[in-house]
Short mmCIF file of C-alpha atoms in Angstrom, two decimals:
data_model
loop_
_atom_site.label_atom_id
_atom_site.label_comp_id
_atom_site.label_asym_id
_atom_site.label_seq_id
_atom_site.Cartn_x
_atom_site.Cartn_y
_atom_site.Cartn_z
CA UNK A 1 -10.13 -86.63 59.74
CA UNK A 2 -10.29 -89.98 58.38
CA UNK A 3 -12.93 -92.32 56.98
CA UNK A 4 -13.08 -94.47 53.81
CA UNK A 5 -12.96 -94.13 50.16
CA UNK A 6 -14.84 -93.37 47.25
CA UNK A 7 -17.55 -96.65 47.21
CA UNK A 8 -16.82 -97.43 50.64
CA UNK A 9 -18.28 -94.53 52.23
CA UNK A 10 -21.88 -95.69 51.75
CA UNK A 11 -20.47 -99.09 53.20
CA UNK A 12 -19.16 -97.20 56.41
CA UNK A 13 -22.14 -95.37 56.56
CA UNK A 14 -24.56 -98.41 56.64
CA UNK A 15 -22.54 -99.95 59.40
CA UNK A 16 -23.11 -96.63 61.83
CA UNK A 17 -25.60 -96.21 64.19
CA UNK A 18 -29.27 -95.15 62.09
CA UNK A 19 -28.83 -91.43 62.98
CA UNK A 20 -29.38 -88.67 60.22
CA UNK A 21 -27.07 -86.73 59.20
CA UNK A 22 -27.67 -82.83 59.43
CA UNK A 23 -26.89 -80.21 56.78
CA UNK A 24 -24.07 -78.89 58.81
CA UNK A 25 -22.30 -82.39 59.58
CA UNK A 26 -22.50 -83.04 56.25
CA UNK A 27 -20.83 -79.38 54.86
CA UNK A 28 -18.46 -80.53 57.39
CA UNK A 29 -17.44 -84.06 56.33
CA UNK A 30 -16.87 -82.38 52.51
CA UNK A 31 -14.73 -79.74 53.92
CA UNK A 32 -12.90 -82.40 55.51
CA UNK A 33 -13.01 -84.39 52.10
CA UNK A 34 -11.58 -81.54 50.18
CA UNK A 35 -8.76 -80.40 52.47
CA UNK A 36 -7.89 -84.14 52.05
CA UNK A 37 -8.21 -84.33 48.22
CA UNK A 38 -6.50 -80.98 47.58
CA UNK A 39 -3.99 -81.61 49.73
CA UNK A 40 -3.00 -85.09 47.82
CA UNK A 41 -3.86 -84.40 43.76
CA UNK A 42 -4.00 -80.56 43.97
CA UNK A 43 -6.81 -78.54 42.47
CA UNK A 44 -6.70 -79.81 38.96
CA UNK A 45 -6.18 -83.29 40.04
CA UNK A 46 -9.26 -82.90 42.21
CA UNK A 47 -13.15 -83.33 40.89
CA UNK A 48 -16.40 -82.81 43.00
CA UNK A 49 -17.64 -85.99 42.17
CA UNK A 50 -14.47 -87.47 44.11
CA UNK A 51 -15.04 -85.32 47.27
CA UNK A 52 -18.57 -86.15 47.10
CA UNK A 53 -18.15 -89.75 46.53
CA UNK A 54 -15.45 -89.97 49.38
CA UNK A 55 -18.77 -88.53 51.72
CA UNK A 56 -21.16 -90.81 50.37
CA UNK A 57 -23.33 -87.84 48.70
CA UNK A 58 -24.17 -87.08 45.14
CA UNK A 59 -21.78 -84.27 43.54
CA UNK A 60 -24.96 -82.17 43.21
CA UNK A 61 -24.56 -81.21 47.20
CA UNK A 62 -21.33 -79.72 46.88
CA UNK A 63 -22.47 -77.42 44.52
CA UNK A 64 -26.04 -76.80 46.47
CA UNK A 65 -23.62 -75.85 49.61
CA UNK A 66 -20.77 -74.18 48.18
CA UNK A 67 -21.85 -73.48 44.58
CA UNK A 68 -18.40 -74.41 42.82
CA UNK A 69 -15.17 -76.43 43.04
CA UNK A 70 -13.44 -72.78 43.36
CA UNK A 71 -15.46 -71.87 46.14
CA UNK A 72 -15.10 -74.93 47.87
CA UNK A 73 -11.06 -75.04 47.24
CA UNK A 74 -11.14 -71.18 49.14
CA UNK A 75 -13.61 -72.44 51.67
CA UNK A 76 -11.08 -74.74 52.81
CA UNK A 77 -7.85 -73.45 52.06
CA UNK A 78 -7.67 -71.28 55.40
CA UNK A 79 -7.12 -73.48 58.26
CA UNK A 80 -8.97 -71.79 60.87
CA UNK A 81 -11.81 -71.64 57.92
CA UNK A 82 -12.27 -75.64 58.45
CA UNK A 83 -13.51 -75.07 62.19
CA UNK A 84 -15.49 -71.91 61.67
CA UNK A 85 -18.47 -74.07 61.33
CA UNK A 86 -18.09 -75.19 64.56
CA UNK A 87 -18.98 -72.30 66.72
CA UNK A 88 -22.51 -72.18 64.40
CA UNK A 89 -23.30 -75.47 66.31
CA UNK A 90 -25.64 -76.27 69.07
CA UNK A 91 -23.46 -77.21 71.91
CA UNK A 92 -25.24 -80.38 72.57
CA UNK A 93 -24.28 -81.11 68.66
CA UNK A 94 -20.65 -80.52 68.92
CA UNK A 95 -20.16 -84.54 69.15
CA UNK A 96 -21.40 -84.98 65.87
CA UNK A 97 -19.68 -82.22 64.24
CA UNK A 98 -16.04 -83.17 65.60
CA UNK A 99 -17.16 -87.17 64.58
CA UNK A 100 -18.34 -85.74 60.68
CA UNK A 101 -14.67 -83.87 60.39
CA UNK A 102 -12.67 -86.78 61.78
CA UNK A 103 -14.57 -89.64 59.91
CA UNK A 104 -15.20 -87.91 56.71
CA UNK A 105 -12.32 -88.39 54.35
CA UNK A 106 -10.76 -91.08 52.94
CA UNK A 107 -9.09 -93.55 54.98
CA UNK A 108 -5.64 -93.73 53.16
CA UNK A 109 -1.80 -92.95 55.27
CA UNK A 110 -0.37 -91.08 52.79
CA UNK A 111 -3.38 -88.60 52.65
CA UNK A 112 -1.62 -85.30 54.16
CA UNK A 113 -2.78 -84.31 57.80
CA UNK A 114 -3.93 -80.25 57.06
CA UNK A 115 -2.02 -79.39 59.93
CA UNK A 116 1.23 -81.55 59.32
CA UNK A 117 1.10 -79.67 55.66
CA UNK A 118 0.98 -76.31 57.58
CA UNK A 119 4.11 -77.50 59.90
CA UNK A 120 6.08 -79.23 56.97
CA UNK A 121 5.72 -75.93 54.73
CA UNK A 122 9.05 -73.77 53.88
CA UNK A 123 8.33 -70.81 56.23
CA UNK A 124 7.19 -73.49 59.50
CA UNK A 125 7.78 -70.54 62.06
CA UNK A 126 5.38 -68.16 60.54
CA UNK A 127 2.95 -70.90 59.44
CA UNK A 128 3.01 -72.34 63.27
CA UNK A 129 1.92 -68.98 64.18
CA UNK A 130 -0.38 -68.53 62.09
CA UNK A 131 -2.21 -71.91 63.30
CA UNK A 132 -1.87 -70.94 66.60
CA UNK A 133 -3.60 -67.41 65.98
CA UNK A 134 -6.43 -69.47 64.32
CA UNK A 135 -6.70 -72.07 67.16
CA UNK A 136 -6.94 -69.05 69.58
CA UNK A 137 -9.73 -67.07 67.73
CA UNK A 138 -12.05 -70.09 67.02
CA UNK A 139 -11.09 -72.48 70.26
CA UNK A 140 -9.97 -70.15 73.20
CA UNK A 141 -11.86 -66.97 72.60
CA UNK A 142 -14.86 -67.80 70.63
CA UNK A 143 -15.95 -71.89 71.31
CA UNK A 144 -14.87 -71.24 75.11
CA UNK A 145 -17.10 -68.29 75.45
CA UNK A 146 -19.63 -70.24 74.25
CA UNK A 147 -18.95 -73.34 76.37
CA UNK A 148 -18.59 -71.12 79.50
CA UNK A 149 -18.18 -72.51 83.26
CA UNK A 150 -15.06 -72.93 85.02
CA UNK A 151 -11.63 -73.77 83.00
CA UNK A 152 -13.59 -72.32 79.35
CA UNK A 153 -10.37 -71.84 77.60
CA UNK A 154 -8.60 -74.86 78.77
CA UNK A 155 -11.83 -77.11 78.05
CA UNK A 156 -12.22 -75.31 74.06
CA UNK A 157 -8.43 -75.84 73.79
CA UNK A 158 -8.48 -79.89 75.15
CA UNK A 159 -10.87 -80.47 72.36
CA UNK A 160 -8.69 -79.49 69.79
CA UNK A 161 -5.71 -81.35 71.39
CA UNK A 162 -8.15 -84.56 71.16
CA UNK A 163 -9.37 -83.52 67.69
CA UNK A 164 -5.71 -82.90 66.36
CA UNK A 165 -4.29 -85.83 68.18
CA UNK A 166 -6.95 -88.40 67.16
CA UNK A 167 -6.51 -87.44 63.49
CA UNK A 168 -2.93 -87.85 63.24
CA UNK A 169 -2.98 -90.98 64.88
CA UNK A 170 -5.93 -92.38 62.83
CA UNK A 171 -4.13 -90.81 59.64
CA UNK A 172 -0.44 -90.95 60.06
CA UNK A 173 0.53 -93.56 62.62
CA UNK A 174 -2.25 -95.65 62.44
CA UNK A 175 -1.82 -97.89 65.45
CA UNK A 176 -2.97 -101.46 64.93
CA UNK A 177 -6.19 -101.24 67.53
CA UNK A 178 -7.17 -97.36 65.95
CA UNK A 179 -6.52 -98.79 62.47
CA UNK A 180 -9.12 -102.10 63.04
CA UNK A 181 -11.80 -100.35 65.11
CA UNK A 182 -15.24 -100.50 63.41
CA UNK A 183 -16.82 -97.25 62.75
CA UNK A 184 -19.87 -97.34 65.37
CA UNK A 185 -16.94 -98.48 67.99
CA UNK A 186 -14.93 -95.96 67.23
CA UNK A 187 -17.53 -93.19 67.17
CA UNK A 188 -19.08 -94.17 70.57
CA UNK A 189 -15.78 -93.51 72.39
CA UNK A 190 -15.12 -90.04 70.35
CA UNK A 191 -18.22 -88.42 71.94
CA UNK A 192 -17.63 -89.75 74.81
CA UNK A 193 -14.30 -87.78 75.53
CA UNK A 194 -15.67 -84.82 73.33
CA UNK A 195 -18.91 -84.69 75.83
CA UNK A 196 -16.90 -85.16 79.26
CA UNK A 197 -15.22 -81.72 77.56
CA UNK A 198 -18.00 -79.81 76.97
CA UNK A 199 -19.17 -79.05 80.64
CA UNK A 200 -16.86 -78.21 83.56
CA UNK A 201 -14.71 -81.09 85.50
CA UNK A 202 -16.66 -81.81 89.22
CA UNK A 203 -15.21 -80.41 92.17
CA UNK A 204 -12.74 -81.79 93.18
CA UNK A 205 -13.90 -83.64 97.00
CA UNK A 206 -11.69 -82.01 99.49
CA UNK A 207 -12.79 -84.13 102.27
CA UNK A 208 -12.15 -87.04 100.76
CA UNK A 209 -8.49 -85.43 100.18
CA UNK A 210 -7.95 -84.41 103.14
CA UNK A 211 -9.10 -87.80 104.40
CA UNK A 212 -6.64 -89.49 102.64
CA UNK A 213 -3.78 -87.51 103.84
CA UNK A 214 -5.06 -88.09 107.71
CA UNK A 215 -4.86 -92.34 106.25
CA UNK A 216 -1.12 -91.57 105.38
CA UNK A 217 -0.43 -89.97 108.49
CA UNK A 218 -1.38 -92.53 110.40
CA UNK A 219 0.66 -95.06 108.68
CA UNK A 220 3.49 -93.04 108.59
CA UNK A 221 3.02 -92.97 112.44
#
């Protein structure tokens, strides 16, 4: 959930590895762009051409994929709506829709986090639970039923915890190493971290436990 803005996106993009972008990664990196956008200027102080430009796509797309600023604006105004996309994916493509969402909008620290907007609003108890409810549906029900193997759930909900996590530290903390990492850097060690999560953890090597506990014994002797 962060990236560059306006003219800089194309710059950004040059620097990344040569890999094309699919439809879906890009509908997700404008969602992204939008939440962004209308969370900062509102709806009238919001065009297309921004959101587009902040992708490094021509306006025209946004209409060709959600037909209108109004649709868009309701596309993304339901939290839970931003990750539907997600469970549409491949597996194996999962990396580069998490990568799209998290380095798609503008780069900017006083750009409001969508999910620090849903804890800072007036009614924070029922908003919290209504985040959770959509973390549930689209992380531990429906992605971990489509991740499947051992620890589903728990898998679905770690990526979320390193989606949500890397997002508020890239947009609202911005540590000094996060905040000067190139792009293609950066990226490479996202997927790897969202790809470790998307099959089970190994077995854990009892032997060599049990092994090490015989090695303490005998010191202790």
């Amino acid at each position: 959930m962060t990236g560059v803005h306006n003219g800089e996106a194309a710059k950004a993009a040059a620097r990344r590895p040569d890999r094309k972008r699919s439809a879906s990664a890009t509908r997700t990196a404008l969602r992204a762009a939008a939440a962004f956008r209308f969370g900062k200027y509102g709806y009238e102080g919001t065009s297309v051409r921004d959101i587009a430009g902040d992708v490094g796509v021509d306006a025209a797309l946004v209409y060709r994929y959600f037909g209108s600023k109004e649709a868009l604006f309701n596309d993304v105004s339901g939290t839970g709506r931003m990750f539907e996309p997600l469970l549409d994916e491949p597996v194996e493509a999962i990396p580069d829709w998490f990568c799209a969402l998290l380095m798609g909008p503008p780069k900017e620290g006083d750009f409001p986090h969508p999910v620090l907007s849903v804890l800072r609003s007036s009614g924070r108890d029922e908003a919290v639970a209504r985040l959770r409810a959509d973390f549930t549906d689209v992380f531990s029900r429906r992605l971990a039923a489509r991740l499947g193997g051992p620890d589903a759930d728990l898998r679905a909900e770690l990526l979320a915890a390193w989606m949500l996590g890397t997002s508020l530290m890239l947009t609202e903390i911005r540590p000094p190493a996060l905040a000067a990492a190139p792009d293609a850097t950066l990226e490479r060690y996202l997927r790897a971290g969202i790809e470790v999560l998307l099959g089970p953890a190994p077995a854990q090597d009892d032997g060599a436990s049990g092994a090490g506990d015989e090695e303490g014994a005998a010191g202790d002797g």
